[in-house]
Structure formats: structure tokens, C-alpha cells
Short mmCIF file of C-alpha atoms and ligand atoms in Angstrom, two decimals:
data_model
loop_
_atom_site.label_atom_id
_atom_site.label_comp_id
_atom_site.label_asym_id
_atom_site.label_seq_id
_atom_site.Cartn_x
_atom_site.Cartn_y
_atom_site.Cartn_z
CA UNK A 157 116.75 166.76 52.69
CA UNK A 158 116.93 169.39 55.51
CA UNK A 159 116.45 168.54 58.57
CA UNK A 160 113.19 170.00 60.26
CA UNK A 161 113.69 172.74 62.79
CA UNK A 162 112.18 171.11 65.38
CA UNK A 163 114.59 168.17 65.32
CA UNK A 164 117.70 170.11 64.82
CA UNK A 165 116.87 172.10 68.09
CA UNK A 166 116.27 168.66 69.65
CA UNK A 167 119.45 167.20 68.56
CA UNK A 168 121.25 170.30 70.23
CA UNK A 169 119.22 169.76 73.16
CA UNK A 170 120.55 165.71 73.08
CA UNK A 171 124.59 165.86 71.61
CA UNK A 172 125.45 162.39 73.60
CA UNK A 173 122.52 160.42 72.50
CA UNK A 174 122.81 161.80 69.27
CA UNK A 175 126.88 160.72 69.67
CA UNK A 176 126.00 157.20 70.95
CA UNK A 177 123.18 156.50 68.41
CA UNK A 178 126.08 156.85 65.93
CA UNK A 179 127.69 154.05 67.62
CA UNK A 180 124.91 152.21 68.24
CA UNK A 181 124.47 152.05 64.08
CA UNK A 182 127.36 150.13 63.74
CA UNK A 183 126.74 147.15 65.36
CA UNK A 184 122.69 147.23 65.90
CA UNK A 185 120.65 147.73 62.56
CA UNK A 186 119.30 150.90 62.43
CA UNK A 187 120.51 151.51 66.35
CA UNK A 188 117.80 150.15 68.19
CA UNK A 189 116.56 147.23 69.43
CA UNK A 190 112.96 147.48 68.61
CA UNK A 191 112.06 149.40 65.48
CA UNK A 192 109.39 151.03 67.23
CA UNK A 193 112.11 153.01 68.93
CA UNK A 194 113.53 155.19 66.75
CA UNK A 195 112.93 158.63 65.45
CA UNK A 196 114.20 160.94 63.29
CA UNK A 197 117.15 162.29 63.95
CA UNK A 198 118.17 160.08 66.45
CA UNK A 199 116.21 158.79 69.54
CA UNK A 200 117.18 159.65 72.94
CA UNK A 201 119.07 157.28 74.58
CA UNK A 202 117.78 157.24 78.39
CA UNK A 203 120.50 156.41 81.99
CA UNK A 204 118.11 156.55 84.71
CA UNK A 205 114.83 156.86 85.76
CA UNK A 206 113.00 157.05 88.89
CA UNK A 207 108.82 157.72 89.63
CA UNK A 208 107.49 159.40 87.22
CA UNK A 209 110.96 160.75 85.37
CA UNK A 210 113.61 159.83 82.77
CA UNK A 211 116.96 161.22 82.53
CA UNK A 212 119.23 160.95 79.42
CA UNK A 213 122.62 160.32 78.86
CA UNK A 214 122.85 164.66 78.61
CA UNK A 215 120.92 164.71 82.20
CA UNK A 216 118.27 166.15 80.45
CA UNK A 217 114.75 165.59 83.10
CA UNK A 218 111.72 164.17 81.10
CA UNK A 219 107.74 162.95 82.50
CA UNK A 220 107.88 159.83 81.18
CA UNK A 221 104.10 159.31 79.36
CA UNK A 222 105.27 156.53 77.20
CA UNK A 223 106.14 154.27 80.59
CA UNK A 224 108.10 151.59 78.69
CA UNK A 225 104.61 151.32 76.54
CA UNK A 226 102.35 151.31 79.24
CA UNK A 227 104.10 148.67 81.53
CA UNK A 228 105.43 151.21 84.32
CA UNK A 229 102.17 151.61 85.39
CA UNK A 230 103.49 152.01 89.14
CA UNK A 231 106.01 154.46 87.31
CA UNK A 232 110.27 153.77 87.47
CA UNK A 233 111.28 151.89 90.21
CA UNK A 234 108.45 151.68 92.49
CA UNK A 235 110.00 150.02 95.88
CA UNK A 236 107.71 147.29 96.44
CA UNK A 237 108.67 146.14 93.01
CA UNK A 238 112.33 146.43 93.65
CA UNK A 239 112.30 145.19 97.03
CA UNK A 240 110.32 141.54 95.76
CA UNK A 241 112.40 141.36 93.08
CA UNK A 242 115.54 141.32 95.89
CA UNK A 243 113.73 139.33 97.94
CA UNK A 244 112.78 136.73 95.87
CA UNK A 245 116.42 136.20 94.89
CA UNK A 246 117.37 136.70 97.94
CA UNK A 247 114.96 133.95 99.48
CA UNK A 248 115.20 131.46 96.65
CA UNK A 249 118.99 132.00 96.01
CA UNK A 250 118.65 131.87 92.60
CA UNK A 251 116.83 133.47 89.48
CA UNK A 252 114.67 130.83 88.39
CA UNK A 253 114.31 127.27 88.99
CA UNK A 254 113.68 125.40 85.98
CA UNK A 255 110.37 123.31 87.80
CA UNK A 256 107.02 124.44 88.99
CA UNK A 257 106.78 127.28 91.60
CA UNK A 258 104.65 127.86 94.22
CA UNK A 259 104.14 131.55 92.54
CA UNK A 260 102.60 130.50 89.37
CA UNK A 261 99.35 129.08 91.13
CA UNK A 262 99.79 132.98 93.31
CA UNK A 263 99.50 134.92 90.42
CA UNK A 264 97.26 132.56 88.60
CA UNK A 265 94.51 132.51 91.39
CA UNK A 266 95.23 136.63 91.55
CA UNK A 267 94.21 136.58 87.60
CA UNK A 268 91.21 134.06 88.22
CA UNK A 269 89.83 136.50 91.13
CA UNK A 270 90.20 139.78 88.98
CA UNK A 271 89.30 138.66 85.28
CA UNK A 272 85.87 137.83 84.46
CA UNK A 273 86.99 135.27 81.86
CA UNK A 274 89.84 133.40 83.48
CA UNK A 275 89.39 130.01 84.30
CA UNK A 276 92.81 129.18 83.99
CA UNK A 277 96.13 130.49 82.77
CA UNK A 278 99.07 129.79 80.87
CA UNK A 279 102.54 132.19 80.69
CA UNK A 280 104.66 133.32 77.79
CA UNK A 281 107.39 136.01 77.98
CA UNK A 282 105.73 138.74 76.52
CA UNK A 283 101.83 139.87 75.13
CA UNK A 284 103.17 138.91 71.80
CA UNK A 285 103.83 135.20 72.20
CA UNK A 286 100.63 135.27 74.45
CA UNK A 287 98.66 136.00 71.39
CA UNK A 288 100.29 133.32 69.67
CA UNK A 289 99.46 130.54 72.16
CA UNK A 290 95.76 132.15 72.35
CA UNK A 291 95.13 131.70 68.44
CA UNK A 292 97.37 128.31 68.56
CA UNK A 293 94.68 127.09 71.46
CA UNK A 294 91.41 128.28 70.06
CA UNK A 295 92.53 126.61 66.20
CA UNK A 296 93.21 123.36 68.05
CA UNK A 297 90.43 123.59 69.92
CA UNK A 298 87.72 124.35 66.92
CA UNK A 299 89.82 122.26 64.03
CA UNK A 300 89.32 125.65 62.20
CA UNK A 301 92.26 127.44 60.16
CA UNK A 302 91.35 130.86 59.87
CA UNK A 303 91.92 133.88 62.23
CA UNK A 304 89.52 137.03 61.93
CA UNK A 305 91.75 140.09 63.38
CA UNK A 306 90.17 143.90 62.70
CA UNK A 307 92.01 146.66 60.83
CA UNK A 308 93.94 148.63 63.03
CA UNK A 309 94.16 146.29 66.09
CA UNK A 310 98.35 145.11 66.82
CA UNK A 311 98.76 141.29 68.48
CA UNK A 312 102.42 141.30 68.30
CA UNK A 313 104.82 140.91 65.35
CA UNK A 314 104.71 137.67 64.03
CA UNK A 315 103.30 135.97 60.51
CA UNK A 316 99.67 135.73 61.61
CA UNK A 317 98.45 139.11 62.89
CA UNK A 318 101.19 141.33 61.41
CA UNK A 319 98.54 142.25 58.91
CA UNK A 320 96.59 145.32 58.52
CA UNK A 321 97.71 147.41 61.64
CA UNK A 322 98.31 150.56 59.72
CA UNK A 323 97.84 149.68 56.08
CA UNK A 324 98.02 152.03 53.05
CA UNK A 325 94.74 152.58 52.47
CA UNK A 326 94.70 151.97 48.50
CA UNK A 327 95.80 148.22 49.32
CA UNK A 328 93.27 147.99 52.53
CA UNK A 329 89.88 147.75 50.40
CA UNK A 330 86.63 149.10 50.86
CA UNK A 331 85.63 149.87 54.20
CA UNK A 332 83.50 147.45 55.12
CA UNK A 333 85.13 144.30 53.24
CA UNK A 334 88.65 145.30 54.13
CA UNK A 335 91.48 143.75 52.82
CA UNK A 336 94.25 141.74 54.43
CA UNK A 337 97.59 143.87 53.45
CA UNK A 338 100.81 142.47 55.17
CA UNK A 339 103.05 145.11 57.39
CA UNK A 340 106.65 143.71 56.35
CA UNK A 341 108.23 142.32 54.22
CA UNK A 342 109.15 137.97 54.39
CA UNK A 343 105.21 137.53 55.07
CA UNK A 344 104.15 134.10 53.30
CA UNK A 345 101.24 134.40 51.21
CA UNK A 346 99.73 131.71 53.31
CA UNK A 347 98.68 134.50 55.92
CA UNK A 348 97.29 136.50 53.74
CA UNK A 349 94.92 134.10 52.67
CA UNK A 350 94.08 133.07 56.06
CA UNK A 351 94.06 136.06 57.58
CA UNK A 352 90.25 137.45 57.87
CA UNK A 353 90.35 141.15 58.27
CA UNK A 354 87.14 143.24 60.04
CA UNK A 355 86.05 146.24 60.48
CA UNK A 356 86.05 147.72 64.07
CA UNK A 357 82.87 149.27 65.73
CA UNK A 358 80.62 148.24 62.37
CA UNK A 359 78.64 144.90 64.03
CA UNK A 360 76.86 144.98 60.31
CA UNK A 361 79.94 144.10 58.50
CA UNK A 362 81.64 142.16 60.52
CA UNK A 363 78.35 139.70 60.80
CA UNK A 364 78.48 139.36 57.38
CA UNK A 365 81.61 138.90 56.64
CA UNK A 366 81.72 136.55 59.89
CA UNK A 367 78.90 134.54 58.62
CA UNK A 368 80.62 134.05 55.20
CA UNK A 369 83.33 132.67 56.34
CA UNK A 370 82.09 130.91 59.57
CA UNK A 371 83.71 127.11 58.71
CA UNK A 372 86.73 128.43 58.64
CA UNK A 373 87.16 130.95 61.25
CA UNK A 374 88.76 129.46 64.52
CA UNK A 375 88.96 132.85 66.50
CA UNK A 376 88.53 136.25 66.29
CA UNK A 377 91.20 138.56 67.83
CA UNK A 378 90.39 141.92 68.97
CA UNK A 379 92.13 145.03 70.86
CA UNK A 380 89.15 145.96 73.26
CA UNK A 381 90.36 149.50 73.47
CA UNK A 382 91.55 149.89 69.73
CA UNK A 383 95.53 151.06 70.36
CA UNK A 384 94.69 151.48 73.85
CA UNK A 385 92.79 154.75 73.47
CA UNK A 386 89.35 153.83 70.57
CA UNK A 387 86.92 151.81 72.73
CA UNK A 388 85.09 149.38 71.20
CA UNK A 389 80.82 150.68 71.32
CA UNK A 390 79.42 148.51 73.99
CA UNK A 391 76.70 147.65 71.60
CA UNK A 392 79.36 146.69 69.33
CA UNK A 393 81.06 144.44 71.43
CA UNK A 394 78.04 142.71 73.03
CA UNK A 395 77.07 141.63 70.04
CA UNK A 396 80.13 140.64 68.71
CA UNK A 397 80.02 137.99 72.02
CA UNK A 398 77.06 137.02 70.59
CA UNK A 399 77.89 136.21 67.41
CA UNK A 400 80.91 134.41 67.98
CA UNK A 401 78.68 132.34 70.24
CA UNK A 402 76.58 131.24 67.93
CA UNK A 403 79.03 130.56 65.33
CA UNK A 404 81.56 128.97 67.21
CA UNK A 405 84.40 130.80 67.13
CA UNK A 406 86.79 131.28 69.82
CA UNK A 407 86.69 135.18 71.07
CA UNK A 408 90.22 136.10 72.21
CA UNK A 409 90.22 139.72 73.98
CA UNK A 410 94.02 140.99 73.52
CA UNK A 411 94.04 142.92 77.09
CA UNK A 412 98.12 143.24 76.44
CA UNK A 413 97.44 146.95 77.01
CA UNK A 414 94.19 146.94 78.30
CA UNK A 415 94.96 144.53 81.13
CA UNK A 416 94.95 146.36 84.60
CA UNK A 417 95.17 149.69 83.23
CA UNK A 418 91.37 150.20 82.57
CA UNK A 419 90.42 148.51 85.62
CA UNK A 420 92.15 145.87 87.38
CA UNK A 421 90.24 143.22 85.67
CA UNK A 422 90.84 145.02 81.94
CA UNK A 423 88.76 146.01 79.39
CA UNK A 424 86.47 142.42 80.01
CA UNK A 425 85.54 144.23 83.26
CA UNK A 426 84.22 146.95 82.01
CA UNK A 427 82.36 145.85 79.04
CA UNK A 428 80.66 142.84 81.28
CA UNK A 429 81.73 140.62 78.61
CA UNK A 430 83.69 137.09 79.11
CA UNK A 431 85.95 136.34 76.33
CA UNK A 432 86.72 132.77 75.85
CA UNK A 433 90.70 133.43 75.69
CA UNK A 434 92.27 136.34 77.24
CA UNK A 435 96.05 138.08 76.26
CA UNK A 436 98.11 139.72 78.66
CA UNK A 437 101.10 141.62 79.03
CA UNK A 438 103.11 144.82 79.53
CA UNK A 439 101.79 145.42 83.75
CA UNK A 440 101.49 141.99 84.53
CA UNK A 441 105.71 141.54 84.79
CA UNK A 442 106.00 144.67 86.50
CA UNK A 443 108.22 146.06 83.99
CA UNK A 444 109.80 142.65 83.39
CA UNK A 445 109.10 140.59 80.28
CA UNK A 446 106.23 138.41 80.61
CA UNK A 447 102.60 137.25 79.01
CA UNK A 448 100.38 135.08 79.71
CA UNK A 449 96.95 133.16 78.25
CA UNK A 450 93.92 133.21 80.46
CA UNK A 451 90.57 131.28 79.93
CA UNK A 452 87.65 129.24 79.81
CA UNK A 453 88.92 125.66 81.64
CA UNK A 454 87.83 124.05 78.84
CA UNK A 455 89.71 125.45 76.56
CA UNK A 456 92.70 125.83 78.22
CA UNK A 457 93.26 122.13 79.34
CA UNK A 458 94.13 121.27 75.32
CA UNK A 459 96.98 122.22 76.63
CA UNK A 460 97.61 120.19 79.31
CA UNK A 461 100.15 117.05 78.97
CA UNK A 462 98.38 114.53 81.76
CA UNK A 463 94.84 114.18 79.37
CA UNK A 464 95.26 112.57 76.40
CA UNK A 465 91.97 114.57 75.12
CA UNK A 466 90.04 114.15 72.47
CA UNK A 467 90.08 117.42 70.49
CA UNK A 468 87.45 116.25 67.98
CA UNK A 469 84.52 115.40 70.17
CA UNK A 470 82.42 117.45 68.09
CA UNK A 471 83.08 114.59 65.92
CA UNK A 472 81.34 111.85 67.83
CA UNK A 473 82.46 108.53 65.68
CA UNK A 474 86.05 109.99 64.80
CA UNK A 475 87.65 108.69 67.61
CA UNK A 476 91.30 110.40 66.86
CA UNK A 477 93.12 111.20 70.28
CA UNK A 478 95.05 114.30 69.74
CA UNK A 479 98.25 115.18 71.92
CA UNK A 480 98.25 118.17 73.55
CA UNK A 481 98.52 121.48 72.18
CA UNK A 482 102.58 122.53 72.40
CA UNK A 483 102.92 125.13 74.98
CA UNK A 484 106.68 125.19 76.26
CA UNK A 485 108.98 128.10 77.01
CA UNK A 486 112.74 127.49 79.29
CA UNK A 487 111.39 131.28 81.38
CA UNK A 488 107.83 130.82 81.46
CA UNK A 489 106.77 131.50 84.98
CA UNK A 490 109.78 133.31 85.91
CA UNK A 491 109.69 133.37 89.40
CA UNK A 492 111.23 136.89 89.81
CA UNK A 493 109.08 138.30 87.23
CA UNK A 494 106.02 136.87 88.61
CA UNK A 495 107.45 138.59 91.94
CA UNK A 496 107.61 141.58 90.35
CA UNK A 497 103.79 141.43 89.12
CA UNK A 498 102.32 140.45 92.03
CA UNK A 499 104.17 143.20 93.39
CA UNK A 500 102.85 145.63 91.43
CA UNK A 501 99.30 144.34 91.57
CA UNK A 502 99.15 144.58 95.60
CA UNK A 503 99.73 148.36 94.85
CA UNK A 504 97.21 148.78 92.25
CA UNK A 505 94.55 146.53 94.94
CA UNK A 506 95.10 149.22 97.93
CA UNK A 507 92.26 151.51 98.49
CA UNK A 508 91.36 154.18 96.15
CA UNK A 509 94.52 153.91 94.09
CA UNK A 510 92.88 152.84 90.67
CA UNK A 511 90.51 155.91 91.42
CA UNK A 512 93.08 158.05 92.29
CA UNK A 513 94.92 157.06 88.93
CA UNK A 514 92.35 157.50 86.95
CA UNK A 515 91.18 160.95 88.62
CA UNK A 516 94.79 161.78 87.41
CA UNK A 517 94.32 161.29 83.77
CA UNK A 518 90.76 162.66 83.50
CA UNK A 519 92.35 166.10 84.98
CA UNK A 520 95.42 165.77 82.93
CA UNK A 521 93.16 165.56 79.52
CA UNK A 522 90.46 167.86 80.54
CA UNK A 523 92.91 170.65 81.23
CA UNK A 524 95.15 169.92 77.80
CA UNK A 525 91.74 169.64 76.10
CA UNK A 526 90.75 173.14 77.54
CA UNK A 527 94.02 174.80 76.46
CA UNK A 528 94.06 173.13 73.25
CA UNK A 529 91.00 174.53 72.57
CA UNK A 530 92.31 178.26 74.07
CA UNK A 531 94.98 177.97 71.37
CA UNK A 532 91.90 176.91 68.35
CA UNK A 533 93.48 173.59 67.44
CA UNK A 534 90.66 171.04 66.77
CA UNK A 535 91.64 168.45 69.40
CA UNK A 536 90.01 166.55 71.75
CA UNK A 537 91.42 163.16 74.05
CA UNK A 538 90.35 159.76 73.44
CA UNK A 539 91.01 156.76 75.83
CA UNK A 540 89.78 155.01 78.75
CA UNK A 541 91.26 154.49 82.12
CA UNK A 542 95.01 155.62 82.63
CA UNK A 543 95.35 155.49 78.75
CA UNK A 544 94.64 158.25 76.07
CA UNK A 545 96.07 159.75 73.19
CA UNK A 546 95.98 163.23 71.64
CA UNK A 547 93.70 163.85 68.46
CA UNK A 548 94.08 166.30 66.52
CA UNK A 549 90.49 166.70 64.84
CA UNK A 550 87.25 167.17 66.12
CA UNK A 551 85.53 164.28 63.78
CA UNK A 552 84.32 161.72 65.61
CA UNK A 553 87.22 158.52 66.16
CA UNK A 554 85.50 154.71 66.19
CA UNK A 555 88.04 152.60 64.17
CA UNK A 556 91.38 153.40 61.90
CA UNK A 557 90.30 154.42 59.09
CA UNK A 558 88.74 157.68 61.18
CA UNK A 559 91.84 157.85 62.69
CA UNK A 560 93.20 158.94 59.32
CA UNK A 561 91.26 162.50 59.63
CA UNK A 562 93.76 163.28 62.43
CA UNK A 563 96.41 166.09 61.77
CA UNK A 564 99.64 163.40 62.32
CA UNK A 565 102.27 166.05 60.95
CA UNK A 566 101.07 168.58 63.73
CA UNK A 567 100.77 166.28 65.90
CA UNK A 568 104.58 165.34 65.02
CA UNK A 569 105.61 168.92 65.58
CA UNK A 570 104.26 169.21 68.85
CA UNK A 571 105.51 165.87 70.02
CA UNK A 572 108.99 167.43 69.24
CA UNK A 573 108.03 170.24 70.46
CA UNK A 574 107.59 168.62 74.11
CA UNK A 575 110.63 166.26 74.14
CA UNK A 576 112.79 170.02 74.23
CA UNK A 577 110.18 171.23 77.40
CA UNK A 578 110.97 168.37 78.99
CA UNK A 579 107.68 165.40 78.63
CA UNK A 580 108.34 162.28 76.89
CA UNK A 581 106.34 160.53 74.99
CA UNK A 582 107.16 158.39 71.55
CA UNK A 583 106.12 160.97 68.86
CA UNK A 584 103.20 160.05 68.13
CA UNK A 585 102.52 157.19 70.44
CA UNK A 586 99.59 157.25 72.85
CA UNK A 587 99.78 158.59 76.60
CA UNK A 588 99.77 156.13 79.78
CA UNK A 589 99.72 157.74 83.44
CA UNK A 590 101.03 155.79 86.46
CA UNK A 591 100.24 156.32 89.99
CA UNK A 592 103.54 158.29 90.68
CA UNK A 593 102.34 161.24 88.27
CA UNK A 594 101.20 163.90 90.42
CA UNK A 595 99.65 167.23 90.60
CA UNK A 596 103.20 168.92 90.01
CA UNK A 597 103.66 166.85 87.02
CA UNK A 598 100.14 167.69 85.51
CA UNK A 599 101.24 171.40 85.84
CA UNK A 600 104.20 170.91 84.51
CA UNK A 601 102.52 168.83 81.58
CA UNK A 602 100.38 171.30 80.87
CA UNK A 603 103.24 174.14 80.79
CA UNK A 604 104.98 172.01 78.45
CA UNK A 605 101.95 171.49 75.54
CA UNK A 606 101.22 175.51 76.12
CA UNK A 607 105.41 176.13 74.98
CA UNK A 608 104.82 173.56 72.48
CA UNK A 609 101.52 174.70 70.62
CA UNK A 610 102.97 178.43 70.64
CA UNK A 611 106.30 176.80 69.32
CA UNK A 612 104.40 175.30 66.32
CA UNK A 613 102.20 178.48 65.95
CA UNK A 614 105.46 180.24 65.05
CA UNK A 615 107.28 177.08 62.76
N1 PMP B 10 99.17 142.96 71.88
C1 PMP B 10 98.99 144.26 72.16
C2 PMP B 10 97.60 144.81 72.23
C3 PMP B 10 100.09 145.09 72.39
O1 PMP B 10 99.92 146.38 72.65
C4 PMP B 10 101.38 144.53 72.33
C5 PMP B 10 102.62 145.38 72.57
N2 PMP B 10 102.50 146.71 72.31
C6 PMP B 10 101.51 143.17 72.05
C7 PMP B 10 100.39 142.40 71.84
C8 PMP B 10 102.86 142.53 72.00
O2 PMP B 10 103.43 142.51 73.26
P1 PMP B 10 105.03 142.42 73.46
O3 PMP B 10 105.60 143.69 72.93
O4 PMP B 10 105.20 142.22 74.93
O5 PMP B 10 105.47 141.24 72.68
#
């Protein structure tokens, strides 16, 4: 097959990635380490990057919009984030201690004060075993087997909620009874069957099929910001609190992405809604790997090894005695990463610096909406906070399946189109703004989509 244009000129553009991704192939599958990582030809393979910049291994410059998937949110190498991380070392003389710290109560008090619905809190090393300790927790804690997760919304790549993030829509089922369809191969059938699948932003449906199945559902799982950039309707999610209420199941907001970047105290903030079970991720380590479980006290101390509790006091004449949930982890709590969060949190808490971060992005997609529309693509931006994504059709966007309306091979082209002029951003993945990005960089942005579109007028 020949290659597209578009990528050819890119791969001129990047010889010594393309050269090292070579190498990289014969002794990493595929060459990279995450198979979210690659694209066609080759990806490019980054040396350094500082504020709001990478640089590859040709020296090419790139504004970084991708920001390590949202995590940078203070941008590269912010210097209260490097200089804790030193210090912390420095001061403790070594990287982690094996015991209890006094930084894990820190950070977990600094998560109590900003998130509605933390009581308490847990860590993992990243959002995706956080979402595995949330749905391990609330299934302990309700005796129930089954996990309700909507079409569309990503947890993480494991067995239980690697279903139905982008399915092929002749496998997903009708739209409001959709189907569970697994995303990789070696999925057991097992989580298939147990694996409840919703549809987002339609309360009808999902109270229906909520109600059918509500003796076996332990928790449902939800994205509050669909992929970071659909928001769930706040009539939608209200009553989705509701309802879980008064069927007893466990509501576990996944704020991996959502989690200080659309206000400090995520997505839960904004909607005025309390989950029972919080995820988080990605800004919380400060660009180092971390997670962690937040939630109601009562449902967080299954997990705690100095109560023998009795899980089944709903059952009043059982009288089993339960252990305690598992929860264990050799880096959980890492004391430099936790360094490196609360680091970046004391930023984000300084006067006027969410606002100013947030002024940033609504400029940044009201001017690319306005030259979009110059240029007569249907587009318009879609997100909330310092998170949004470009779509390319002027239908309205509330779940996945609308997301399927969007013009993805444009879209493709132009995302090419702006690696060569100099912005990065995963083709195709959705945009995140730190608090380094600046009014130069939104002009140069803008520069950079105006080159593209009249590149892919011409292809
Ligand atoms: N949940 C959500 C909403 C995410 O966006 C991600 C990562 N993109 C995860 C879970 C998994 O987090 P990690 O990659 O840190 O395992």
C-alpha cells in the first residue's frame, strides 16, 4: 500500500526517529511501550522537553497538547516539581521507604479538602489499577458481581472494563440495550457476561436496563467527562446519583482525567454530585506514576486490616466475618511521587491560576473554532476545563455512538498535517492545555491549524 503523502513528508521531516523506531522493533513489539503510542509510519521518538515544548531526537520544536495524556498539566519540567522531587531525596536519603510516610496523610487530607466525595483514600500506581481497587471495593462491599460501565467510557486495560470503549458498531447492539463487545483479544467470556454495558447521556435506558439487572449490579463506572472532552448532561448525571441510590449500587466517578483538570476538585465539583468511590490519576503524580481510590469512610475501611468487619451486615443473622478487602502494592505511596503531586497541586491552588488556565483554552478553541469555520469545515470544540478535542461535524456530540458522525480521516490528515508545523498532539487524541501555554503559543497554534487546513485543502 502507498504510503499517504502526509506521512511520507512527516517521515522526511523525522529520519532519526524513523531510524530508531526500526531498532526499537527488534526488541519491543511493535516499538513502543504502550500501544497507544504508535502511528503510522513511525511515531516520533521525543529527547527533551521543557514548559510547554517537545524536542525530538531530529531537534525538531513541537507544543506539546497531548502533555503525556493530560498529566503535564504544569507543562515539562515545572521547577517546583523538580525541585521536591530533589528535595525529598535529598531530605529522606532515599527513594522510598517501604513503611508509612508522613506524606500519605499530606496528600490524603489535600484530596479530602478538594473532593466533594473523599472521605478517605487509598493509592495505586496508576488510574488504571485505581479503577480496579474501586470496583474490587464497591463488589465486596455490596456482595454483588456485576459491573455496569457505559459505551465509550476507558477505566484502564484490564479484563473487566476493557469492553466496549470503541466497539464495531455491528457487534455493539442497539442503541439503547448496547452490547458488551470485548477490545482484545485473551478476554474470558466471564467478563462479557458480567460486564453491564449503558448508554451515556440517555437516563431512560440506563434506568431500565439498571433496574433489570439491579441484584446483580455492584457498581456503576462512569467517565464524567466522556474521553475527557463529552460531558455528561447535568440532568443526566443527577439522576443517575439518584438511581444508584436507590438501588444500591456503588457509583464510582473515574476522575483519572477529569481529576484537577476541570476544577481542582474534578468533574464531582462541578456537577455538585458525591460519588461513593472516586478514581484518580494522570496530575495527581505530577508526571510520575501514581493512582489512587478516594471515598465514602464507609466504604473505604473494607479495606482496612485492624477491623475484622462484617461485610454482610445487610444480612443481620449471617454472622460471617469477612477479612479485609486485598489492597497491597511494594510503591504505593511513593514518597517522591506524592512529592511531586503535592507539588504540582500548590501551583494549581495559587490565585487565579485555574482561571487563568482555563481562560487559555477557551481562547485557544474559540479562535481555532473561528478559523475553522473561515476555512468552511464543519467543526466545532467540545470539552470542559483545560481539556477539549477537535470535531469535525456540526451534529450535536452526547455519547459515542454520535461521535461516529465525526470526519476521523480529515481529522487524521490535519493531525499530520500539524506534527510537520510544529504542534503535537497524538493523531487523533484529544487536546489538554497546561499553565505554561501562553499567548505566543496560542498564536503559534493557531498558525499551525491555518498551514494545516490549507495543506489538506490541496491533498
Ligand atoms: N481511567 C481513565 C479515565 C483514563 O483516562 C485512564 C488513562 N488514560 C485510565 C483510567 C488508566 O490510567 P493509567 O494509564 O494511569 O493506568
Amino acid at each position: 500500500m502507498a504510503i499517504p503523502e502526509s506521512e511520507f513528508l512527516l517521515s522526511n521531516l523525522t529520519s532519526k526517529s524513523a531510524e530508531y523506531y526500526q531498532r526499537a522493533c527488534e526488541v519491543i513489539p511493535g516499538g513502543v511501550t504502550a500501544n497507544i503510542k504508535y502511528f503510522a509510519p513511525h511515531p516520533i521518538v521525543m529527547k527533551k522537553g521543557k514548559g510547554s515544548k517537545l524536542y525530538d531526537l531530529d531537534g525538531n520544536e513541537y507544543i506539546d497538547y497531548l502533555l503525556s495524556y493530560g498529566a503535564l498539566i504544569l507543562g515539562h519540567g515545572h521547577p517546583d516539581v523538580l525541585h521536591a522531587v530533589e528535595n525529598q531525596i535529598k531530605e529522606a536519603g532515599t527513594t522510598i521507604f517501604g513503611t508509612p510516610h508522613e506524606l500519605e496523610t499530606i496528600m490524603a487530607q489535600t484530596l479530602i479538602d478538594l473532593y466533594p466525595g473523599i472521605e478517605m483514600v487509598r493509592y495505586t500506581n496508576s488510574g488504571l489499577e485505581a479503577t480496579l481497587l474501586a470496583i474490587r471495593i464497591a463488589m465486596a462491599y455490596t456482595g454483588k458481581k456485576k459491573l455496569a460501565k457505559f459505551e465509550g467510557h476507558y477505566h484502564g486495560g484490564y479484563n473487566q472494563v476493557l469492553l466496549s470503549v470503541n466497539p464495531n458498531l455491528n457487534k455493539a447492539g442497539e442503541p439503547h440495550q448496547p452490547q458488551a463487545v470485548p477490545e482484545s483479544p485473551g478476554i474470558p467470556d466471564y467478563y462479557v457476561q458480567n460486564t453491564i454495558i449503558l448508554p451515556f447521556n440517555d437516563i431512560e435506558a440506563t434506568e431500565n436496563i439498571l433496574c433489570t439487572h439491579k441484584n446483580d449490579i455492584a457498581a456503576v463506572i462512569l467517565e464524567p467527562v466522556q474521553g475527557g472532552f463529552i460531558p455528561a448532561e447535568p440532568t443526566f448525571m443527577k439522576k443517575l446519583r439518584k438511581l444508584t441510590e436507590e438501588l444500591d449500587i456503588v457509583l464510582i466517578f473515574d476522575e483519572v482525567k477529569t481529576g484537577f483538570r476541570v476544577s481542582l476538585g474534578g468533574a464531582q465539583e462541578v456537577y455538585g454530585v458525591k460519588p461513593d468511590l472516586t478514581a484518580l490519576g494522570k496530575v495527581l503524580g505530577g508526571g510520575f506514576p501514581i493512582g489512587a481510590v478516594g471515598g465514602k469512610r464507609d466504604i473505604m475501611m473494607i479495606s482496612a486490616p485492624n477491623q475484622g468487619r462484617d461485610l454482610l451486615t445487610f444480612e443481620e443473622d449471617s454472622g460471617a466475618k469477612k477479612d479485609p478487602l486485598f489492597h497491597s502494592g511494594t510503591y504505593n505511596g511513593h514518597p517522591t511521587v506524592l512529592a511531586a503531586g503535592l507539588a504540582t497541586i500548590e501551583v494549581l491552588k495559587k490565585d487565579g491560576v485555574m482561571d487563568s488556565l482555563f481562560n487559555n483554552t477557551n481562547i485557544l478553541r474559540q479562535q481555532l473554532e473561528t478559523l475553522y469555520h473561515a476555512y468552511g469545515f464543519k467543526m466545532q470544540t467540545l470539552g470542559m476545563g483545560s481539556i477539549f478535542n477537535i470535531i469535525l461535524t456540526d451534529r450535536p456530540i452526547r455519547n459515542y455512538r454520535d461521535m461516529l458522525q465525526a470526519d476521523m480521516t480529515l481529522r487524521k490528515k490535519i493531525d499530520y498535517e500539524l506534527l510537520k508545523a510544529g504542534v503535537y498532539i497524538k493523531p487523533l487524541n484529544r487536546y489538554s492545555m497546561s499553565i505554561v501555554h501562553d499567548e505566543k503559543d496560542i498564536e503559534r497554534t493557531i498558525e499551525a491549524h491555518e498551514i494545516a487546513l490549507k495543506n489538506v485543502t490541496k491533498l
